[in-house]
Amino acid sequence: MNTADTELVMGILNNNGYDFAKDVQSADVVFLNTCSIRENAEQRIYGRLGNLKILKEKNPQMVVGILGCMAERLKKNLIEERKLVDIIVGPDEYRRLPELMDVVYGGGKGIGVKLSRTETYDDIIPYREEGLQAWISVMRGCDKFCTYCVVPFTRGRERSRSLESIVKEVEHLSAKGFREVTLLGQNVNSYDDNGNDFADLLAAVASVDTGIRVRYMTSHPQDFSDKLLYTIAAHENLCNYIHLPVQSGSNRILELMNRTYTVEHYLTIIEKAKKIIPGVSFSTDIISGFPTETLEDHLMTLELMEKVKYDGAFMFKYSPREGTKAYRMGDDVPEEVKSKRLQQIIELQHRHSLELNSELIGKTEKVLVEGFSKKSDKFFAARTDSNKIVVIPIQDGIVEGDYVEVRIDRVTSGTLFGEVTSVFDKYKSSAV
Ligand code: SAH
Ligand code: SF4
């Protein structure tokens, strides 16, 4: 989401005559786009500001700005506390950046931290490098108010972009040769553009160009509709892959988190998805050490993981965020207990990833060739529908951006290795 927002900011600045510096040393203006989701994300920014301070001492004219959630959360404090910061702009005021830059050049401090109920930046074309994959924000904000989460406070109320403007953006990306788009929102299932829901949006986006594979994140289990599952099943270029954060396997903790679903309801969605979308795979987010979490609650999370068997998971230690409801519940799970539980969750996930990957040996997967593999330029790295990397030998007739079919020969928990069996031009879209 921050990558998408950064491209938006780059679009706004570029339209106003700003160009991009090659590196931070040669820049007149440096913006850090920030995340407040967990304490360590914020700590990293303080680290970066420390480095910028040294640069600014050498070049006092350099303007330093903080964008995004930290700007919203810490507001003017950041400017007062850190004299180094000249400009501070929250997620809904990026349009004002050029004007706020003028304030800074006039000797003042540029501050824009108001949240909006309507801003979706519908009309702004993000500045993107040439490439194969693009992020597209389809919604902003969140109204769910999970008790641990800072997002509703830093990114404001939920609002959807118009379907028409999203489809136009995908058409534009198609014309530029992009081959994959990921639609982004904190809770895409509550997308609503004058009666068009998220399934309608996905169907419209998938129909723009069957040579573009479509991903999305994130789905909230509460609002997941059957219509969405049938839509995914009906379009070959919609990935058979659902990121469905569960957070915990204990109903007591889910209630304290205000997640508004139970483990039983969650498992019903998984079962339905498996029936409606053959070969579907899942990934999730899990938080360990939420306030009052007992060993029993933790074991329920491991049990749920055993039941679902996720292809992948983002796993976090609970991080108290000031202003949230959970903050007032205390942070009573000791750090070493949190770490130990997280470690067990990570180990179990690795075991499941390896198990699921091993089941793919001998099978074929349709993948997008993304470029050279990280370790060797004799191999390409390609990506499956389920977001796994497959390493394939380079061969004549195959280039970056091709969709190819590969046979999987060997796997680890994190990577697949295979051989190309055929090359496709486009995904065939099947009839609904
Ligand atoms: N809107 C999405 C994702 C939000 S942030 C959703 O609801 O699924 C991504 C993930 O960060 C969350 O799913 C959650 O697992 C994690 N997260 C959010 N706040 C956190 C906190 N205070 N401590 C630890 N992890 C947190
Ligand atoms: Fe945060 Fe919950 Fe909204 Fe996700 S759905 S952004 S976790 S409040």
CSV table of C-alpha atoms and ligand atoms in Angstrom, one decimal:
chain,number,residue,atom,x,y,z
A,1,MET,CA,0.0,0.0,0.0
A,2,ASN,CA,2.8,2.4,0.8
A,3,THR,CA,4.5,1.5,-2.6
A,4,ALA,CA,1.2,2.5,-4.3
A,5,ASP,CA,1.0,5.7,-2.2
A,6,THR,CA,4.6,6.5,-3.0
A,7,GLU,CA,3.8,6.2,-6.8
A,8,LEU,CA,0.8,8.5,-6.3
A,9,VAL,CA,3.0,11.1,-4.5
A,10,MET,CA,5.6,10.8,-7.3
A,11,GLY,CA,2.8,11.3,-9.8
A,12,ILE,CA,1.6,14.5,-8.0
A,13,LEU,CA,5.2,15.9,-7.7
A,14,ASN,CA,6.1,15.0,-11.2
A,15,ASN,CA,3.0,16.8,-12.6
A,16,ASN,CA,4.2,19.9,-10.7
A,17,GLY,CA,7.7,20.0,-12.2
A,18,TYR,CA,9.7,17.9,-9.7
A,19,ASP,CA,12.1,15.3,-11.1
A,20,PHE,CA,13.6,12.3,-9.3
A,21,ALA,CA,17.1,12.3,-8.0
A,22,LYS,CA,19.4,9.4,-8.7
A,23,ASP,CA,20.3,8.9,-5.1
A,24,VAL,CA,19.6,10.5,-1.7
A,25,GLN,CA,23.0,12.4,-1.7
A,26,SER,CA,22.0,14.4,-4.8
A,27,ALA,CA,18.4,15.1,-3.7
A,28,ASP,CA,17.2,18.5,-2.8
A,29,VAL,CA,14.1,17.0,-1.2
A,30,VAL,CA,13.8,13.7,0.6
A,31,PHE,CA,10.5,12.2,1.6
A,32,LEU,CA,10.1,9.1,3.8
A,33,ASN,CA,6.8,7.4,3.4
A,34,THR,CA,6.1,5.8,6.7
A,35,CYS,CA,4.1,2.9,8.3
A,36,SER,CA,2.8,2.9,11.9
A,37,ILE,CA,1.4,-0.6,12.0
A,38,ARG,CA,3.9,-1.9,14.5
A,39,GLU,CA,6.5,-0.2,16.7
A,40,ASN,CA,9.5,-1.6,14.7
A,41,ALA,CA,8.2,0.0,11.5
A,42,GLU,CA,8.4,3.4,13.2
A,43,GLN,CA,11.8,2.6,14.8
A,44,ARG,CA,13.2,2.1,11.3
A,45,ILE,CA,12.0,5.5,10.3
A,46,TYR,CA,13.8,7.1,13.3
A,47,GLY,CA,16.9,5.2,12.1
A,48,ARG,CA,16.6,6.7,8.6
A,49,LEU,CA,16.0,10.2,10.1
A,50,GLY,CA,19.3,9.7,12.0
A,51,ASN,CA,21.1,9.1,8.7
A,52,LEU,CA,19.4,12.0,7.0
A,53,LYS,CA,20.5,14.3,9.8
A,54,ILE,CA,24.2,13.7,8.8
A,55,LEU,CA,23.3,14.5,5.2
A,56,LYS,CA,21.4,17.7,6.2
A,57,GLU,CA,24.4,18.9,8.2
A,58,LYS,CA,26.4,18.8,5.0
A,59,ASN,CA,23.6,20.3,2.9
A,60,PRO,CA,21.4,22.5,5.1
A,61,GLN,CA,19.2,23.4,2.1
A,62,MET,CA,17.9,19.8,1.9
A,63,VAL,CA,14.2,19.5,2.6
A,64,VAL,CA,13.1,16.5,4.6
A,65,GLY,CA,9.5,15.3,4.7
A,66,ILE,CA,7.6,12.6,6.5
A,67,LEU,CA,4.6,11.2,4.6
A,68,GLY,CA,2.0,8.6,5.5
A,69,CYS,CA,0.8,7.0,8.8
A,70,MET,CA,3.5,8.3,11.1
A,71,ALA,CA,2.8,11.8,9.9
A,72,GLU,CA,-0.8,11.3,10.8
A,73,ARG,CA,-0.1,9.6,14.1
A,74,LEU,CA,2.6,11.9,15.4
A,75,LYS,CA,1.6,15.1,13.6
A,76,LYS,CA,3.3,18.3,14.7
A,77,ASN,CA,5.3,16.5,17.4
A,78,LEU,CA,7.6,15.2,14.7
A,79,ILE,CA,8.5,18.6,13.5
A,80,GLU,CA,9.0,20.0,17.0
A,81,GLU,CA,10.9,17.0,18.3
A,82,ARG,CA,13.0,16.5,15.3
A,83,LYS,CA,14.1,19.9,14.0
A,84,LEU,CA,15.3,18.2,10.9
A,85,VAL,CA,11.8,17.6,9.6
A,86,ASP,CA,10.4,20.4,7.4
A,87,ILE,CA,7.2,18.9,6.0
A,88,ILE,CA,4.7,16.4,7.3
A,89,VAL,CA,1.8,15.1,5.3
A,90,GLY,CA,-0.7,12.5,6.1
A,91,PRO,CA,-2.3,10.0,3.6
A,92,ASP,CA,-5.2,12.2,2.6
A,93,GLU,CA,-3.4,15.4,1.9
A,94,TYR,CA,-0.9,14.4,-0.8
A,95,ARG,CA,-2.5,16.8,-3.3
A,96,ARG,CA,-1.3,19.7,-1.2
A,97,LEU,CA,2.3,18.6,-1.4
A,98,PRO,CA,3.4,21.2,-4.0
A,99,GLU,CA,1.7,24.0,-2.0
A,100,LEU,CA,3.3,22.8,1.2
A,101,MET,CA,6.7,22.7,-0.5
A,102,ASP,CA,6.2,26.4,-1.3
A,103,VAL,CA,5.5,27.1,2.4
A,104,VAL,CA,8.8,25.4,3.2
A,105,TYR,CA,10.7,27.4,0.6
A,106,GLY,CA,9.1,30.5,2.0
A,107,GLY,CA,10.8,29.7,5.4
A,108,GLY,CA,7.9,27.9,7.1
A,109,LYS,CA,7.0,24.3,8.0
A,110,GLY,CA,4.6,22.4,5.7
A,111,ILE,CA,1.9,20.6,7.6
A,112,GLY,CA,-1.1,18.7,6.1
A,113,VAL,CA,-2.5,16.1,8.3
A,114,LYS,CA,-6.3,16.3,7.8
A,115,LEU,CA,-8.1,13.1,7.1
A,116,SER,CA,-10.8,13.1,4.4
A,117,ARG,CA,-14.0,11.1,4.0
A,118,THR,CA,-13.9,11.4,0.2
A,119,GLU,CA,-10.4,11.6,-1.1
A,120,THR,CA,-9.5,8.6,-3.4
A,121,TYR,CA,-7.1,10.3,-5.8
A,122,ASP,CA,-9.3,9.0,-8.6
A,123,ASP,CA,-8.0,11.4,-11.2
A,124,ILE,CA,-4.3,11.1,-10.4
A,125,ILE,CA,-2.1,8.8,-12.5
A,126,PRO,CA,0.6,7.3,-10.3
A,127,TYR,CA,4.2,7.6,-11.6
A,128,ARG,CA,5.4,4.0,-12.3
A,129,GLU,CA,8.6,2.7,-13.6
A,130,GLU,CA,8.2,0.5,-16.7
A,131,GLY,CA,7.6,-3.0,-15.5
A,132,LEU,CA,5.4,-6.1,-15.4
A,133,GLN,CA,3.6,-5.7,-12.1
A,134,ALA,CA,1.6,-2.8,-10.7
A,135,TRP,CA,-0.2,-2.0,-7.5
A,136,ILE,CA,-3.6,-0.3,-7.7
A,137,SER,CA,-5.3,1.2,-4.6
A,138,VAL,CA,-9.0,0.6,-5.0
A,139,MET,CA,-10.0,1.8,-1.6
A,140,ARG,CA,-8.6,3.9,1.2
A,141,GLY,CA,-9.0,3.9,5.0
A,142,CYS,CA,-10.8,1.3,7.1
A,143,ASP,CA,-13.9,1.2,9.3
A,144,LYS,CA,-13.3,-2.2,10.9
A,145,PHE,CA,-11.6,-0.9,14.1
A,146,CYS,CA,-9.9,-4.2,15.0
A,147,THR,CA,-8.8,-3.3,18.6
A,148,TYR,CA,-5.1,-3.7,18.0
A,149,CYS,CA,-4.9,-1.7,14.8
A,150,VAL,CA,-3.9,1.9,14.2
A,151,VAL,CA,-5.1,2.0,10.5
A,152,PRO,CA,-8.6,3.5,11.1
A,153,PHE,CA,-6.9,6.3,13.0
A,154,THR,CA,-4.0,7.0,10.6
A,155,ARG,CA,-5.8,6.4,7.3
A,156,GLY,CA,-9.3,7.5,8.2
A,157,ARG,CA,-12.7,6.3,7.1
A,158,GLU,CA,-13.2,3.7,4.4
A,159,ARG,CA,-14.0,4.9,0.9
A,160,SER,CA,-14.0,3.3,-2.6
A,161,ARG,CA,-12.6,4.5,-5.8
A,162,SER,CA,-14.9,4.4,-8.8
A,163,LEU,CA,-14.9,1.2,-10.8
A,164,GLU,CA,-14.6,3.2,-14.0
A,165,SER,CA,-11.4,4.9,-13.0
A,166,ILE,CA,-9.8,1.6,-11.9
A,167,VAL,CA,-10.8,-0.1,-15.2
A,168,LYS,CA,-9.3,2.9,-17.0
A,169,GLU,CA,-6.0,2.6,-15.1
A,170,VAL,CA,-5.8,-1.1,-15.9
A,171,GLU,CA,-6.4,-0.3,-19.6
A,172,HIS,CA,-3.6,2.2,-19.4
A,173,LEU,CA,-1.3,-0.5,-17.8
A,174,SER,CA,-2.3,-3.0,-20.4
A,175,ALA,CA,-1.3,-0.6,-23.2
A,176,LYS,CA,2.1,-0.2,-21.5
A,177,GLY,CA,2.7,-3.9,-21.4
A,178,PHE,CA,2.1,-4.7,-17.7
A,179,ARG,CA,1.2,-8.3,-17.0
A,180,GLU,CA,0.0,-8.4,-13.5
A,181,VAL,CA,-2.0,-6.0,-11.2
A,182,THR,CA,-2.7,-6.3,-7.5
A,183,LEU,CA,-5.8,-4.4,-6.3
A,184,LEU,CA,-5.3,-3.0,-2.8
A,185,GLY,CA,-7.6,-2.1,0.1
A,186,GLN,CA,-7.6,-2.8,3.8
A,187,ASN,CA,-10.9,-4.7,3.4
A,188,VAL,CA,-11.6,-5.1,-0.2
A,189,ASN,CA,-14.8,-7.1,0.5
A,190,SER,CA,-16.6,-4.0,1.5
A,191,TYR,CA,-15.8,-2.2,-1.8
A,192,ASP,CA,-18.8,-0.4,-3.0
A,193,ASP,CA,-19.1,2.0,-5.9
A,194,ASN,CA,-22.8,2.9,-6.4
A,195,GLY,CA,-23.9,-0.7,-6.0
A,196,ASN,CA,-20.9,-2.3,-7.7
A,197,ASP,CA,-19.3,-4.7,-5.2
A,198,PHE,CA,-15.8,-6.1,-5.2
A,199,ALA,CA,-16.8,-9.2,-7.2
A,200,ASP,CA,-18.1,-6.8,-9.9
A,201,LEU,CA,-14.9,-4.8,-9.8
A,202,LEU,CA,-12.8,-8.0,-10.1
A,203,ALA,CA,-14.8,-9.2,-13.1
A,204,ALA,CA,-14.5,-5.8,-14.8
A,205,VAL,CA,-10.7,-5.7,-14.2
A,206,ALA,CA,-10.2,-9.3,-15.3
A,207,SER,CA,-12.0,-8.6,-18.5
A,208,VAL,CA,-9.8,-5.7,-19.6
A,209,ASP,CA,-7.0,-7.9,-20.8
A,210,THR,CA,-6.8,-11.6,-20.3
A,211,GLY,CA,-3.0,-11.3,-20.6
A,212,ILE,CA,-3.0,-9.5,-17.3
A,213,ARG,CA,-3.2,-11.7,-14.2
A,214,VAL,CA,-5.1,-10.1,-11.3
A,215,ARG,CA,-4.4,-10.4,-7.6
A,216,TYR,CA,-5.9,-8.5,-4.7
A,217,MET,CA,-5.5,-8.0,-1.0
A,218,THR,CA,-6.9,-7.9,1.7
A,219,SER,CA,-10.1,-9.8,2.3
A,220,HIS,CA,-11.7,-9.6,5.7
A,221,PRO,CA,-13.4,-12.9,6.6
A,222,GLN,CA,-16.6,-11.2,7.9
A,223,ASP,CA,-17.7,-9.8,4.5
A,224,PHE,CA,-16.6,-12.6,2.2
A,225,SER,CA,-19.3,-13.4,-0.3
A,226,ASP,CA,-20.1,-16.5,-2.4
A,227,LYS,CA,-20.4,-14.3,-5.4
A,228,LEU,CA,-16.7,-13.4,-5.0
A,229,LEU,CA,-15.7,-17.0,-5.0
A,230,TYR,CA,-17.8,-17.8,-8.1
A,231,THR,CA,-16.2,-14.7,-9.8
A,232,ILE,CA,-12.7,-15.9,-9.1
A,233,ALA,CA,-13.6,-19.4,-10.4
A,234,ALA,CA,-15.0,-18.0,-13.6
A,235,HIS,CA,-12.0,-15.9,-14.7
A,236,GLU,CA,-8.8,-17.7,-15.5
A,237,ASN,CA,-6.7,-14.6,-15.0
A,238,LEU,CA,-8.0,-14.0,-11.4
A,239,CYS,CA,-5.5,-15.8,-9.2
A,240,ASN,CA,-6.8,-18.9,-7.4
A,241,TYR,CA,-5.3,-17.5,-4.3
A,242,ILE,CA,-6.9,-15.9,-1.3
A,243,HIS,CA,-5.1,-13.9,1.4
A,244,LEU,CA,-7.5,-14.2,4.3
A,245,PRO,CA,-6.0,-13.0,7.6
A,246,VAL,CA,-7.2,-14.9,10.6
A,247,GLN,CA,-5.1,-13.3,13.3
A,248,SER,CA,-5.9,-16.0,15.9
A,249,GLY,CA,-7.4,-19.4,16.3
A,250,SER,CA,-9.1,-18.6,19.5
A,251,ASN,CA,-12.7,-17.3,19.5
A,252,ARG,CA,-12.1,-15.5,22.8
A,253,ILE,CA,-9.1,-13.6,21.4
A,254,LEU,CA,-10.9,-12.9,18.1
A,255,GLU,CA,-13.7,-11.3,20.1
A,256,LEU,CA,-11.2,-9.2,22.1
A,257,MET,CA,-9.7,-8.2,18.7
A,258,ASN,CA,-13.2,-7.2,17.5
A,259,ARG,CA,-12.6,-9.3,14.4
A,260,THR,CA,-16.4,-10.0,14.2
A,261,TYR,CA,-16.1,-13.6,13.0
A,262,THR,CA,-15.5,-17.0,14.7
A,263,VAL,CA,-13.1,-19.7,13.9
A,264,GLU,CA,-16.0,-21.8,12.7
A,265,HIS,CA,-17.2,-19.1,10.3
A,266,TYR,CA,-13.7,-18.7,9.0
A,267,LEU,CA,-13.4,-22.4,8.3
A,268,THR,CA,-16.7,-22.4,6.5
A,269,ILE,CA,-15.3,-19.9,4.0
A,270,ILE,CA,-12.2,-22.0,3.5
A,271,GLU,CA,-14.3,-25.1,2.8
A,272,LYS,CA,-16.6,-23.2,0.4
A,273,ALA,CA,-13.6,-21.7,-1.4
A,274,LYS,CA,-12.0,-25.1,-1.8
A,275,LYS,CA,-15.3,-26.5,-3.4
A,276,ILE,CA,-15.9,-23.5,-5.7
A,277,ILE,CA,-12.3,-22.8,-6.8
A,278,PRO,CA,-10.5,-26.0,-7.6
A,279,GLY,CA,-6.8,-25.8,-6.5
A,280,VAL,CA,-7.3,-22.6,-4.5
A,281,SER,CA,-4.6,-21.8,-2.0
A,282,PHE,CA,-4.6,-19.5,1.1
A,283,SER,CA,-2.3,-17.3,3.0
A,284,THR,CA,-2.9,-15.4,6.2
A,285,ASP,CA,-1.8,-13.0,8.9
A,286,ILE,CA,-1.3,-14.1,12.5
A,287,ILE,CA,-0.6,-12.1,15.6
A,288,SER,CA,1.0,-13.8,18.6
A,289,GLY,CA,0.8,-12.5,22.1
A,290,PHE,CA,-2.3,-10.4,22.0
A,291,PRO,CA,-3.3,-9.2,25.5
A,292,THR,CA,-4.5,-12.0,27.8
A,293,GLU,CA,-3.5,-14.7,25.2
A,294,THR,CA,-3.0,-18.0,27.1
A,295,LEU,CA,-1.1,-21.1,26.1
A,296,GLU,CA,-4.5,-22.6,25.3
A,297,ASP,CA,-5.3,-19.7,22.9
A,298,HIS,CA,-2.0,-20.1,21.3
A,299,LEU,CA,-2.4,-23.9,20.8
A,300,MET,CA,-5.8,-23.1,19.1
A,301,THR,CA,-4.0,-20.9,16.6
A,302,LEU,CA,-1.6,-23.8,15.8
A,303,GLU,CA,-4.6,-26.1,15.5
A,304,LEU,CA,-6.3,-23.8,13.1
A,305,MET,CA,-3.1,-23.6,11.0
A,306,GLU,CA,-3.1,-27.5,10.9
A,307,LYS,CA,-6.7,-27.5,9.7
A,308,VAL,CA,-6.2,-24.9,6.9
A,309,LYS,CA,-2.6,-25.5,5.9
A,310,TYR,CA,-1.7,-22.1,4.5
A,311,ASP,CA,0.6,-21.7,1.6
A,312,GLY,CA,2.1,-18.7,3.3
A,313,ALA,CA,1.7,-16.4,6.3
A,314,PHE,CA,2.8,-13.0,7.6
A,315,MET,CA,3.4,-13.6,11.3
A,316,PHE,CA,3.8,-10.9,13.9
A,317,LYS,CA,4.4,-10.3,17.6
A,318,TYR,CA,1.6,-8.1,19.0
A,319,SER,CA,2.8,-4.5,19.2
A,320,PRO,CA,0.8,-2.1,21.4
A,321,ARG,CA,-0.3,1.0,19.5
A,322,GLU,CA,-1.2,4.1,21.5
A,323,GLY,CA,-4.9,5.2,21.0
A,324,THR,CA,-6.2,1.8,20.1
A,325,LYS,CA,-8.6,-0.2,22.4
A,326,ALA,CA,-6.2,-3.0,22.9
A,327,TYR,CA,-3.6,-0.5,24.2
A,328,ARG,CA,-5.8,0.0,27.2
A,329,MET,CA,-5.9,-3.8,27.8
A,330,GLY,CA,-2.2,-3.7,28.7
A,331,ASP,CA,0.5,-5.8,27.1
A,332,ASP,CA,0.6,-8.7,29.5
A,333,VAL,CA,2.2,-11.5,27.5
A,334,PRO,CA,5.9,-11.4,28.4
A,335,GLU,CA,8.2,-10.7,25.5
A,336,GLU,CA,10.0,-14.1,25.7
A,337,VAL,CA,6.6,-15.9,25.7
A,338,LYS,CA,5.5,-13.9,22.6
A,339,SER,CA,8.8,-14.7,20.9
A,340,LYS,CA,8.6,-18.4,21.7
A,341,ARG,CA,5.0,-18.6,20.5
A,342,LEU,CA,5.8,-16.7,17.3
A,343,GLN,CA,8.7,-19.0,16.7
A,344,GLN,CA,6.4,-22.0,17.0
A,345,ILE,CA,4.0,-20.4,14.5
A,346,ILE,CA,6.8,-19.7,12.1
A,347,GLU,CA,8.2,-23.3,12.3
A,348,LEU,CA,4.8,-24.8,11.8
A,349,GLN,CA,4.2,-22.5,8.8
A,350,HIS,CA,7.5,-23.6,7.3
A,351,ARG,CA,6.6,-27.2,7.7
A,352,HIS,CA,3.2,-26.6,6.0
A,353,SER,CA,4.8,-24.6,3.1
A,354,LEU,CA,7.3,-27.5,2.5
A,355,GLU,CA,4.5,-30.0,2.7
A,356,LEU,CA,2.3,-28.1,0.2
A,357,ASN,CA,5.2,-27.4,-2.1
A,358,SER,CA,6.2,-31.1,-2.1
A,359,GLU,CA,2.7,-32.0,-3.3
A,360,LEU,CA,3.4,-29.9,-6.4
A,361,ILE,CA,6.3,-32.1,-7.5
A,362,GLY,CA,5.5,-33.6,-10.9
A,363,LYS,CA,2.6,-31.1,-11.4
A,364,THR,CA,2.4,-28.2,-13.8
A,365,GLU,CA,1.8,-24.5,-12.8
A,366,LYS,CA,1.2,-21.5,-15.0
A,367,VAL,CA,3.7,-18.8,-14.0
A,368,LEU,CA,4.8,-15.3,-15.0
A,369,VAL,CA,8.5,-14.9,-15.8
A,370,GLU,CA,9.6,-11.9,-13.8
A,371,GLY,CA,13.3,-11.7,-14.6
A,372,PHE,CA,16.6,-13.2,-13.6
A,373,SER,CA,16.6,-15.3,-10.4
A,374,LYS,CA,18.2,-13.6,-7.4
A,375,LYS,CA,21.1,-16.1,-7.3
A,376,SER,CA,22.1,-16.6,-10.9
A,377,ASP,CA,21.6,-15.0,-14.3
A,378,LYS,CA,21.4,-18.5,-15.9
A,379,PHE,CA,18.0,-18.9,-14.3
A,380,PHE,CA,14.7,-17.0,-14.5
A,381,ALA,CA,12.5,-16.4,-11.5
A,382,ALA,CA,8.8,-16.8,-12.2
A,383,ARG,CA,5.7,-16.5,-10.0
A,384,THR,CA,2.7,-18.9,-9.6
A,385,ASP,CA,-0.9,-17.9,-9.0
A,386,SER,CA,-0.3,-18.7,-5.3
A,387,ASN,CA,2.6,-16.2,-5.2
A,388,LYS,CA,5.4,-18.7,-5.1
A,389,ILE,CA,8.7,-18.3,-6.8
A,390,VAL,CA,9.7,-20.9,-9.3
A,391,VAL,CA,13.3,-21.0,-10.6
A,392,ILE,CA,13.6,-22.1,-14.2
A,393,PRO,CA,16.6,-22.4,-16.6
A,394,ILE,CA,16.9,-19.6,-19.1
A,395,GLN,CA,16.0,-20.8,-22.6
A,396,ASP,CA,15.5,-19.5,-26.1
A,397,GLY,CA,12.1,-18.0,-26.9
A,398,ILE,CA,11.3,-17.1,-23.3
A,399,VAL,CA,11.5,-13.6,-22.1
A,400,GLU,CA,10.6,-11.5,-19.1
A,401,GLY,CA,6.8,-11.0,-19.1
A,402,ASP,CA,5.9,-14.3,-20.7
A,403,TYR,CA,3.4,-16.6,-19.1
A,404,VAL,CA,4.7,-20.1,-19.3
A,405,GLU,CA,3.7,-23.5,-18.0
A,406,VAL,CA,6.3,-25.2,-15.8
A,407,ARG,CA,6.7,-28.7,-14.4
A,408,ILE,CA,7.8,-28.6,-10.8
A,409,ASP,CA,10.8,-30.9,-10.2
A,410,ARG,CA,12.2,-29.9,-6.8
A,411,VAL,CA,11.1,-27.7,-3.9
A,412,THR,CA,12.2,-26.1,-0.6
A,413,SER,CA,9.8,-24.4,1.8
A,414,GLY,CA,10.4,-21.1,0.1
A,415,THR,CA,11.1,-21.9,-3.6
A,416,LEU,CA,10.1,-24.2,-6.4
A,417,PHE,CA,12.4,-25.4,-9.2
A,418,GLY,CA,11.1,-26.6,-12.5
A,419,GLU,CA,11.3,-26.8,-16.3
A,420,VAL,CA,9.2,-25.0,-18.9
A,421,THR,CA,6.7,-27.2,-20.7
A,422,SER,CA,4.9,-24.6,-22.8
A,423,VAL,CA,4.5,-20.9,-23.4
A,424,PHE,CA,1.2,-18.9,-23.4
A,425,ASP,CA,0.4,-15.6,-24.9
A,426,LYS,CA,-2.7,-14.9,-22.8
A,427,TYR,CA,-4.8,-16.4,-20.1
A,428,LYS,CA,-7.9,-17.8,-21.7
A,429,SER,CA,-10.9,-16.3,-19.9
A,430,SER,CA,-13.6,-18.9,-19.4
A,431,ALA,CA,-17.3,-18.0,-19.6
A,432,VAL,CA,-19.1,-17.2,-16.4
B,1,SAH,N1,-6.5,-4.8,6.6
B,1,SAH,C1,-5.8,-6.0,6.6
B,1,SAH,C2,-4.3,-5.8,7.0
B,1,SAH,C3,-3.9,-4.8,7.9
B,1,SAH,S1,-2.3,-4.6,8.5
B,1,SAH,C4,-6.5,-7.0,7.5
B,1,SAH,O1,-7.3,-6.7,8.3
B,1,SAH,O2,-6.2,-8.2,7.4
B,1,SAH,C5,-1.5,-6.1,8.2
B,1,SAH,C6,-1.4,-7.0,9.4
B,1,SAH,O3,-0.6,-6.4,10.4
B,1,SAH,C7,-2.7,-7.4,10.1
B,1,SAH,O4,-3.4,-8.3,9.4
B,1,SAH,C8,-2.2,-7.9,11.4
B,1,SAH,O5,-1.9,-9.2,11.4
B,1,SAH,C9,-0.9,-7.1,11.6
B,1,SAH,N2,-1.0,-6.0,12.7
B,1,SAH,C10,-1.8,-5.0,12.6
B,1,SAH,N3,-1.7,-4.3,13.8
B,1,SAH,C11,-0.8,-5.0,14.6
B,1,SAH,C12,-0.3,-4.8,15.9
B,1,SAH,N4,-0.7,-3.8,16.6
B,1,SAH,N5,0.6,-5.7,16.3
B,1,SAH,C13,1.0,-6.7,15.6
B,1,SAH,N6,0.5,-6.9,14.3
B,1,SAH,C14,-0.4,-6.1,13.8
B,2,SF4,FE1,-6.7,-2.8,10.8
B,2,SF4,FE2,-8.7,-4.5,11.1
B,2,SF4,FE3,-8.9,-2.5,9.3
B,2,SF4,FE4,-7.3,-4.6,8.8
B,2,SF4,S1,-9.5,-4.6,9.0
B,2,SF4,S2,-6.8,-2.4,8.6
B,2,SF4,S3,-6.5,-5.0,10.9
B,2,SF4,S4,-8.7,-2.3,11.5
